[in-house]
PDB file of C-alpha atoms in Angstrom:
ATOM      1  CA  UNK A   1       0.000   0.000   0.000  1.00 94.00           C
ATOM      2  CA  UNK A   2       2.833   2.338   0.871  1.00 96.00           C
ATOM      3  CA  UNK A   3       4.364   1.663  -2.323  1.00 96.00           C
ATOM      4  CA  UNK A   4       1.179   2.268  -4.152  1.00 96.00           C
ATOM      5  CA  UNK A   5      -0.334   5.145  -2.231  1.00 96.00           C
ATOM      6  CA  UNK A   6       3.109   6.967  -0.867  1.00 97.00           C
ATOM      7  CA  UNK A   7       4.753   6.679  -3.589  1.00 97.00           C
ATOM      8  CA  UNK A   8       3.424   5.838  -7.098  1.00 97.00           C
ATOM      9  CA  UNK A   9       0.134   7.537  -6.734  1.00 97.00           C
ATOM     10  CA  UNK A  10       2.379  11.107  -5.636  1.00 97.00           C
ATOM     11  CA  UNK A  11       4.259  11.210  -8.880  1.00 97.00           C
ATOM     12  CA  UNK A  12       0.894   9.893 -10.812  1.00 97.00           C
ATOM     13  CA  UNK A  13      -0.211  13.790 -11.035  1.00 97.00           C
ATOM     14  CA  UNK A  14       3.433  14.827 -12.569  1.00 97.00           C
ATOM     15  CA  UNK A  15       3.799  12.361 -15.542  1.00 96.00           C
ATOM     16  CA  UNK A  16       0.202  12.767 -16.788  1.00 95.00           C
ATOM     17  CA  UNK A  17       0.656  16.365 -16.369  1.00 96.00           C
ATOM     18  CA  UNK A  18       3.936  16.848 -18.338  1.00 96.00           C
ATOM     19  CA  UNK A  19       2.236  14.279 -21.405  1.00 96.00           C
ATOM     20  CA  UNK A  20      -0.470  16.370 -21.402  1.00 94.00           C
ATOM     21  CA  UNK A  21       1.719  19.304 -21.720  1.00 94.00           C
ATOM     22  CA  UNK A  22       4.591  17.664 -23.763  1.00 94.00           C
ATOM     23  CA  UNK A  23       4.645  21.389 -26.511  1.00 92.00           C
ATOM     24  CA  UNK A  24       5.211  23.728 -23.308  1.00 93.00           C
ATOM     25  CA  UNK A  25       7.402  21.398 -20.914  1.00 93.00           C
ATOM     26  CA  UNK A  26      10.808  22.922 -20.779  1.00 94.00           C
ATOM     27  CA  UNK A  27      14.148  20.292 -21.093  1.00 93.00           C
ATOM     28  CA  UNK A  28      14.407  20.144 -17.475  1.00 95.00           C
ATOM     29  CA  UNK A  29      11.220  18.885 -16.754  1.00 95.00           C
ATOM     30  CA  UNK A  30      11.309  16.120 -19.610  1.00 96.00           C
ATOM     31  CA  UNK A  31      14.885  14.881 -18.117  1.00 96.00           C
ATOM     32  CA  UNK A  32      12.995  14.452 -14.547  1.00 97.00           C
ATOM     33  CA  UNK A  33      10.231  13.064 -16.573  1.00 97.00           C
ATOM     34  CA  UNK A  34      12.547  10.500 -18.165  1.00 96.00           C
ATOM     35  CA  UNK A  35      14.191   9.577 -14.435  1.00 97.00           C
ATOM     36  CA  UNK A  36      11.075   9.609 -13.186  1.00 97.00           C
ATOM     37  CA  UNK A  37       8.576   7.310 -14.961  1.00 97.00           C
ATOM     38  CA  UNK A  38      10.431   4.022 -14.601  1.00 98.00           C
ATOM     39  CA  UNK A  39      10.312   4.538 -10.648  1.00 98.00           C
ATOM     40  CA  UNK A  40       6.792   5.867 -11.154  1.00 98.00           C
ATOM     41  CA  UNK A  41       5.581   2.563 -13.140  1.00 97.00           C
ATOM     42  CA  UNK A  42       7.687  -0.009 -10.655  1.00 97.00           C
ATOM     43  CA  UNK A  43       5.863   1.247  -7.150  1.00 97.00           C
ATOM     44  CA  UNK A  44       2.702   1.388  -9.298  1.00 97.00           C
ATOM     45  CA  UNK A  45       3.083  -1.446 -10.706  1.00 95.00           C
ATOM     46  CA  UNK A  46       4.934  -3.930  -7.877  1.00 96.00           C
ATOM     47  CA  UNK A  47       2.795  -1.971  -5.221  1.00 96.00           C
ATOM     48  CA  UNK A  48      -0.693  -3.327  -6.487  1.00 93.00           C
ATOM     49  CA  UNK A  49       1.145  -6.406  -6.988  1.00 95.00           C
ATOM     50  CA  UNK A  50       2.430  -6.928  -3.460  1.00 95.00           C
ATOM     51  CA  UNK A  51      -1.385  -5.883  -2.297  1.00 96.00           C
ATOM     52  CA  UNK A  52      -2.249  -8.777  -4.195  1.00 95.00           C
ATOM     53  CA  UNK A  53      -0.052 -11.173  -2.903  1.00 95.00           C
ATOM     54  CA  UNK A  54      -0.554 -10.033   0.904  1.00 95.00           C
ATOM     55  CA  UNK A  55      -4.338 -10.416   0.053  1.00 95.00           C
ATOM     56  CA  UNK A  56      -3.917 -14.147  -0.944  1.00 96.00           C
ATOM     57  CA  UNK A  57      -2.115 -14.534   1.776  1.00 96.00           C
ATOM     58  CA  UNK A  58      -5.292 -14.018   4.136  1.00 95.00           C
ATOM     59  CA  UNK A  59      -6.451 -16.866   2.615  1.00 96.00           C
ATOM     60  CA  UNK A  60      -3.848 -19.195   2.827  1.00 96.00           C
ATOM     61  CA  UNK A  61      -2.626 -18.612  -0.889  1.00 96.00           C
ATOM     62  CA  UNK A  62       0.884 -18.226  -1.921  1.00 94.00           C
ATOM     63  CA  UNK A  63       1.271 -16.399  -5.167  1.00 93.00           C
ATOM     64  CA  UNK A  64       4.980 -16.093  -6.492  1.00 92.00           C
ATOM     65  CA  UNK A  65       6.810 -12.606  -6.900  1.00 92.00           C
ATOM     66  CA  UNK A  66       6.471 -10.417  -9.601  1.00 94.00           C
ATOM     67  CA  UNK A  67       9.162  -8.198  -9.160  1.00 96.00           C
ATOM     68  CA  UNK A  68      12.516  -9.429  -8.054  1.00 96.00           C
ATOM     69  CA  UNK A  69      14.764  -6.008  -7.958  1.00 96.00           C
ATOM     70  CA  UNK A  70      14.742  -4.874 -11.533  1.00 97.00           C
ATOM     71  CA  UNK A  71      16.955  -1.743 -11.131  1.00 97.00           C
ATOM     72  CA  UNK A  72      19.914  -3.729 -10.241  1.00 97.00           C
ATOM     73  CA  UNK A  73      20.086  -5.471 -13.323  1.00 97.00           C
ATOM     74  CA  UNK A  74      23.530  -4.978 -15.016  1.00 95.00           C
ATOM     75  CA  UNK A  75      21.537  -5.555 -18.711  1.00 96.00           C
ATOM     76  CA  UNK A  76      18.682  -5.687 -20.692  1.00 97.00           C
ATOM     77  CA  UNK A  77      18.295  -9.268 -20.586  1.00 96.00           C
ATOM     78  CA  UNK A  78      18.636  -9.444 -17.004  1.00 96.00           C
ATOM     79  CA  UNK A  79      16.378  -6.727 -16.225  1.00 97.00           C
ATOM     80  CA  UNK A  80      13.294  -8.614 -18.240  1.00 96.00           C
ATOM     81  CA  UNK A  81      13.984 -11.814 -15.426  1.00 95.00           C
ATOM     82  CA  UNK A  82      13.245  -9.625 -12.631  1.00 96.00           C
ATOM     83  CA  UNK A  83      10.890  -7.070 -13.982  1.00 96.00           C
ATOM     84  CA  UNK A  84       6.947  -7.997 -14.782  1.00 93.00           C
ATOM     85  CA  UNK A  85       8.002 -11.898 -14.221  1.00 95.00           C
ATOM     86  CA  UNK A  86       4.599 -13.428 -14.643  1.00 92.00           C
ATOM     87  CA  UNK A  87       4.320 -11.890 -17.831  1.00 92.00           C
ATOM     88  CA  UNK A  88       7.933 -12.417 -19.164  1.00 93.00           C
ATOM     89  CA  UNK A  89       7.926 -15.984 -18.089  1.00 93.00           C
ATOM     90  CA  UNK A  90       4.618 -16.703 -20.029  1.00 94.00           C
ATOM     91  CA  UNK A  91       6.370 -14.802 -23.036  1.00 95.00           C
ATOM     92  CA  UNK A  92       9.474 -17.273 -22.469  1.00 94.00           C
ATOM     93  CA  UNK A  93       7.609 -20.316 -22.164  1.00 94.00           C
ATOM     94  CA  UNK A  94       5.223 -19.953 -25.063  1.00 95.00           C
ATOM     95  CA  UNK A  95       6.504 -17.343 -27.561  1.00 95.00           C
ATOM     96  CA  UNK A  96      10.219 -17.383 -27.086  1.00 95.00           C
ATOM     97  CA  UNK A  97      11.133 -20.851 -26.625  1.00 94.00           C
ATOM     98  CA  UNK A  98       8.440 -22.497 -29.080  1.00 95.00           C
ATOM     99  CA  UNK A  99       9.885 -20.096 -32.073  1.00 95.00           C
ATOM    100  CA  UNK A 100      13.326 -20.332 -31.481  1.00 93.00           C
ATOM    101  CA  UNK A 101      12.951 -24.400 -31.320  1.00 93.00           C
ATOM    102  CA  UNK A 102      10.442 -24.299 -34.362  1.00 93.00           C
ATOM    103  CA  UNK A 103      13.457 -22.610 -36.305  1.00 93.00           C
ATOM    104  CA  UNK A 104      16.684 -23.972 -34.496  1.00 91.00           C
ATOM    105  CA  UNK A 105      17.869 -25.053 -38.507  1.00 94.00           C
ATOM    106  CA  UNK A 106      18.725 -21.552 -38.290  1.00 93.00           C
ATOM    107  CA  UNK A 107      21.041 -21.481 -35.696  1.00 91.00           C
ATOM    108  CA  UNK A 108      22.061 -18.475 -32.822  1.00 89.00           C
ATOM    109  CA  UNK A 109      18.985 -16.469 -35.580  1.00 93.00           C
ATOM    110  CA  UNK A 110      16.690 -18.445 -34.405  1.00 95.00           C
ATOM    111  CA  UNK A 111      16.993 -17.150 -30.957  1.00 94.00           C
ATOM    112  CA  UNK A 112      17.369 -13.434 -32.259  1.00 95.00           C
ATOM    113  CA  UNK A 113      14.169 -13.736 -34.760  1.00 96.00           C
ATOM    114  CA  UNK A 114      11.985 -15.178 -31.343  1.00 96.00           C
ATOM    115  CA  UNK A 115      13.489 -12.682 -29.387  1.00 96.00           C
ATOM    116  CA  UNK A 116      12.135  -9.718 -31.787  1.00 95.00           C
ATOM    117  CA  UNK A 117       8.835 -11.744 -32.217  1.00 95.00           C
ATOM    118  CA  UNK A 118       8.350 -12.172 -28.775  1.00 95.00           C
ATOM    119  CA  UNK A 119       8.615  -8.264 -27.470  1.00 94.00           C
ATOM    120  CA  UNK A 120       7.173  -7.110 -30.444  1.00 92.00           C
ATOM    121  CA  UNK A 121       4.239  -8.889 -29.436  1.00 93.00           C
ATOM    122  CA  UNK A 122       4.903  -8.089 -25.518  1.00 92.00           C
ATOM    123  CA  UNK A 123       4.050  -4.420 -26.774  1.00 89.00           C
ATOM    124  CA  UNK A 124       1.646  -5.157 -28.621  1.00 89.00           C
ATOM    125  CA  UNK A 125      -0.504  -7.067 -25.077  1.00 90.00           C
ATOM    126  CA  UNK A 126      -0.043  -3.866 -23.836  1.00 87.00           C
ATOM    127  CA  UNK A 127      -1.959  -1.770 -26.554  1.00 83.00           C
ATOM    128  CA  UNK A 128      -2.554  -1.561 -30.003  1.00 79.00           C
ATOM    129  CA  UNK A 129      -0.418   0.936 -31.835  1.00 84.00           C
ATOM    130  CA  UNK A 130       2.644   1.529 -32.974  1.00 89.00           C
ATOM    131  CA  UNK A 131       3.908   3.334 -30.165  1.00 92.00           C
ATOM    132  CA  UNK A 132       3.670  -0.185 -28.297  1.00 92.00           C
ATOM    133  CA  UNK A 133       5.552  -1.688 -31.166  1.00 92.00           C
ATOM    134  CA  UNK A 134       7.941   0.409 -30.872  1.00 94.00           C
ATOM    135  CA  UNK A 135       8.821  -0.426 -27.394  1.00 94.00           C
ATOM    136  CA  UNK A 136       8.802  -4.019 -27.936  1.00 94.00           C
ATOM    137  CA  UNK A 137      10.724  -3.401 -30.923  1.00 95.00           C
ATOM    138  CA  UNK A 138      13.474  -1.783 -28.829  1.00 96.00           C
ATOM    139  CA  UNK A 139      14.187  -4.422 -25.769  1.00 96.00           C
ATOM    140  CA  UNK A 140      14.236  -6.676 -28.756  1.00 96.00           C
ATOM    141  CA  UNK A 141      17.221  -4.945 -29.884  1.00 97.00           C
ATOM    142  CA  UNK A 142      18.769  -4.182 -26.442  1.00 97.00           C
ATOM    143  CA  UNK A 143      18.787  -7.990 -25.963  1.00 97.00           C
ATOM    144  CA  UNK A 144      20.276  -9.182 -29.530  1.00 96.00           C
ATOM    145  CA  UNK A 145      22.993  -6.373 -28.709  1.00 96.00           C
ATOM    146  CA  UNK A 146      24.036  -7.902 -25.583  1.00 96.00           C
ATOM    147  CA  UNK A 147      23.795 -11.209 -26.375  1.00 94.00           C
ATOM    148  CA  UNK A 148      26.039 -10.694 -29.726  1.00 94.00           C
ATOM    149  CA  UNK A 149      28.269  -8.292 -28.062  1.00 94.00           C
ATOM    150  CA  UNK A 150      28.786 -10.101 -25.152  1.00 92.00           C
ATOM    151  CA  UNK A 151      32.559 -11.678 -25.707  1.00 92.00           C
ATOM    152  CA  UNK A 152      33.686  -7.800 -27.162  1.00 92.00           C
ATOM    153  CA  UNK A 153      31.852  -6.589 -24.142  1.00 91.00           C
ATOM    154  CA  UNK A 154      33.544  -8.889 -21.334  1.00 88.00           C
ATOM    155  CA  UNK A 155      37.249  -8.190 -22.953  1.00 89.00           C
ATOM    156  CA  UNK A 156      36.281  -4.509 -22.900  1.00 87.00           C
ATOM    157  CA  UNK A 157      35.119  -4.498 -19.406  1.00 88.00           C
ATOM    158  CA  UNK A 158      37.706  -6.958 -18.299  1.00 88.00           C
ATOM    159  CA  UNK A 159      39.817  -3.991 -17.337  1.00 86.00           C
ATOM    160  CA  UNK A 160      37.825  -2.132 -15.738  1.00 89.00           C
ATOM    161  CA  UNK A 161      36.941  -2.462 -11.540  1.00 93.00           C
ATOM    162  CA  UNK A 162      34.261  -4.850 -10.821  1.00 91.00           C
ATOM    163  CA  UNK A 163      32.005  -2.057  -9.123  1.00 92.00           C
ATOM    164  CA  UNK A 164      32.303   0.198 -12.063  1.00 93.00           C
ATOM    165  CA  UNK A 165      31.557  -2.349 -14.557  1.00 93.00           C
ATOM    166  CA  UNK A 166      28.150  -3.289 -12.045  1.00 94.00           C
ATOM    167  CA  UNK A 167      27.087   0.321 -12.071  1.00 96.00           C
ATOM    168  CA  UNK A 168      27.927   1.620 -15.240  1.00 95.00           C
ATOM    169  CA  UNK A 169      25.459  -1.454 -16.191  1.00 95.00           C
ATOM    170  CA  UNK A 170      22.939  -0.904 -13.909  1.00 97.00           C
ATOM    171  CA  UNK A 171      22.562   3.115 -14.982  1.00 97.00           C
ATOM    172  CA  UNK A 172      22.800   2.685 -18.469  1.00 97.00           C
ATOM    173  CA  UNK A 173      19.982  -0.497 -18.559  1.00 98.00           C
ATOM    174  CA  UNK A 174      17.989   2.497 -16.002  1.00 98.00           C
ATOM    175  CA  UNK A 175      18.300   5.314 -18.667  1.00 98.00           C
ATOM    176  CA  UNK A 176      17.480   3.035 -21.385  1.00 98.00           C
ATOM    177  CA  UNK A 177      14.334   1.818 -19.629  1.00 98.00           C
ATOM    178  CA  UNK A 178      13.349   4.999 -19.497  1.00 97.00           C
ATOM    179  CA  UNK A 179      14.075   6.184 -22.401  1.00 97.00           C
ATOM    180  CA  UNK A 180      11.944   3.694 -24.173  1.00 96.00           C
ATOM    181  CA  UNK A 181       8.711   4.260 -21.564  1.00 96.00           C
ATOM    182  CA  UNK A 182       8.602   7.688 -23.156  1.00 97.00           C
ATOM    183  CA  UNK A 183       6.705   5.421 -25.998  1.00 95.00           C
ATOM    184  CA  UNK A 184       4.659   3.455 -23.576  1.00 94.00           C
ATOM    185  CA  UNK A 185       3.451   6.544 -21.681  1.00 94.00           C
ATOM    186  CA  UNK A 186       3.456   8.970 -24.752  1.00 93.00           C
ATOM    187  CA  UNK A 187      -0.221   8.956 -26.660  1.00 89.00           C
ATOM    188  CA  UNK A 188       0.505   8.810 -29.808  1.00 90.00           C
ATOM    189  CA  UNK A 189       4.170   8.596 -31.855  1.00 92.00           C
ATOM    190  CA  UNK A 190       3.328  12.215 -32.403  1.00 93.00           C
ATOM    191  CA  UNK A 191       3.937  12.775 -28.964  1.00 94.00           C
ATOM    192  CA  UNK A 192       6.851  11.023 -28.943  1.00 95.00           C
ATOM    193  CA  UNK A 193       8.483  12.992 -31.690  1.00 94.00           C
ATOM    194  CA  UNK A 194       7.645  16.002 -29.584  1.00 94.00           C
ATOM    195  CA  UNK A 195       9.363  14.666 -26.402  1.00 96.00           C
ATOM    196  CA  UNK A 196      12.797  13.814 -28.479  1.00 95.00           C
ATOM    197  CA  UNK A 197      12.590  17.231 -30.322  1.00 93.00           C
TER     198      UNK A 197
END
């Protein structure tokens, strides 16, 4: 409830206020805007989640976590384990895994073709337009980086201190989280064009 109510529900008035106002927002307010809304859509989101799962509990139920930490993911990937996990694992299990084993002939693009299949349809659960599309379209991309970067990446980072490498990861998968919500919360790509401008 705290979560929900304290938090989410406080910044609630500031995000729909600045979409609504996207032409006469100035550049400060759309950089808060773009720190904000991830943190604004995890309390929202994990808070009437937890609710949920405290509820069940009354009755003896034990329903799994949805949430498991997201913001400390060092990548992309990661971050789509620990964030929204009902849905993700349902997108694994029956999207992901069933197309990239349907097409394994094609080797390692197998796996890259499911993974764009499966978040351009995880955007496209969430609404339909191409704004949604668009955001499924880029964690699709996020994740084939990573995963065919990943040797260049470790030999790169390999020289750098542990704790740097963790946080430098964990900020950049942050910003571009929230950078791409700008086309989950914008109305229309119109919108969107306005916020990048």
């Amino acid at each position: 409830f705290f979560k929900k109510v304290a938090i989410a529900n406080q910044l609630a008035p500031f995000i729909t206020y600045t979409y609504a106002n996207l032409t006469s927002a100035d550049g400060s307010s759309l950089w808060l805007l773009l720190i904000l809304q991830p943190l604004y859509l995890y309390f929202d989101f994990s808070g009437y989640t937890d609710i949920a799962i405290g509820f069940a509990k009354t009755f003896g139920i034990e329903l799994n976590p949805n949430f498991n930490r997201p913001f400390f993911s060092e990548n992309v990937t990661n971050f789509w384990k620990r964030f929204h996990i009902s849905l993700s694992s349902w997108f694994n299990n029956y999207v992901f895994k069933q197309t990239s084993f349907k097409h394994r002939k094609w080797g390692v693009y197998a796996s890259a073709y499911a993974v764009f299949l499966t978040f351009v349809l995880f955007g496209i659960w969430h609404g339909a337009g191409w704004n949604f599309m668009i955001i499924g379209f880029l964690q699709a991309l996020a994740i084939n980086y990573e995963f065919f970067t990943k040797k260049s990446r470790l030999i790169l980072f390999s020289k750098v201190p542990n704790y740097l490498r963790i946080w430098f990861g964990r900020i950049v998968t942050y910003l571009f989280f929230g950078t791409s919500l700008v086309f989950f919360f914008s109305p229309d790509l119109n919108s969107t064009v306005i916020y990048f401008s």
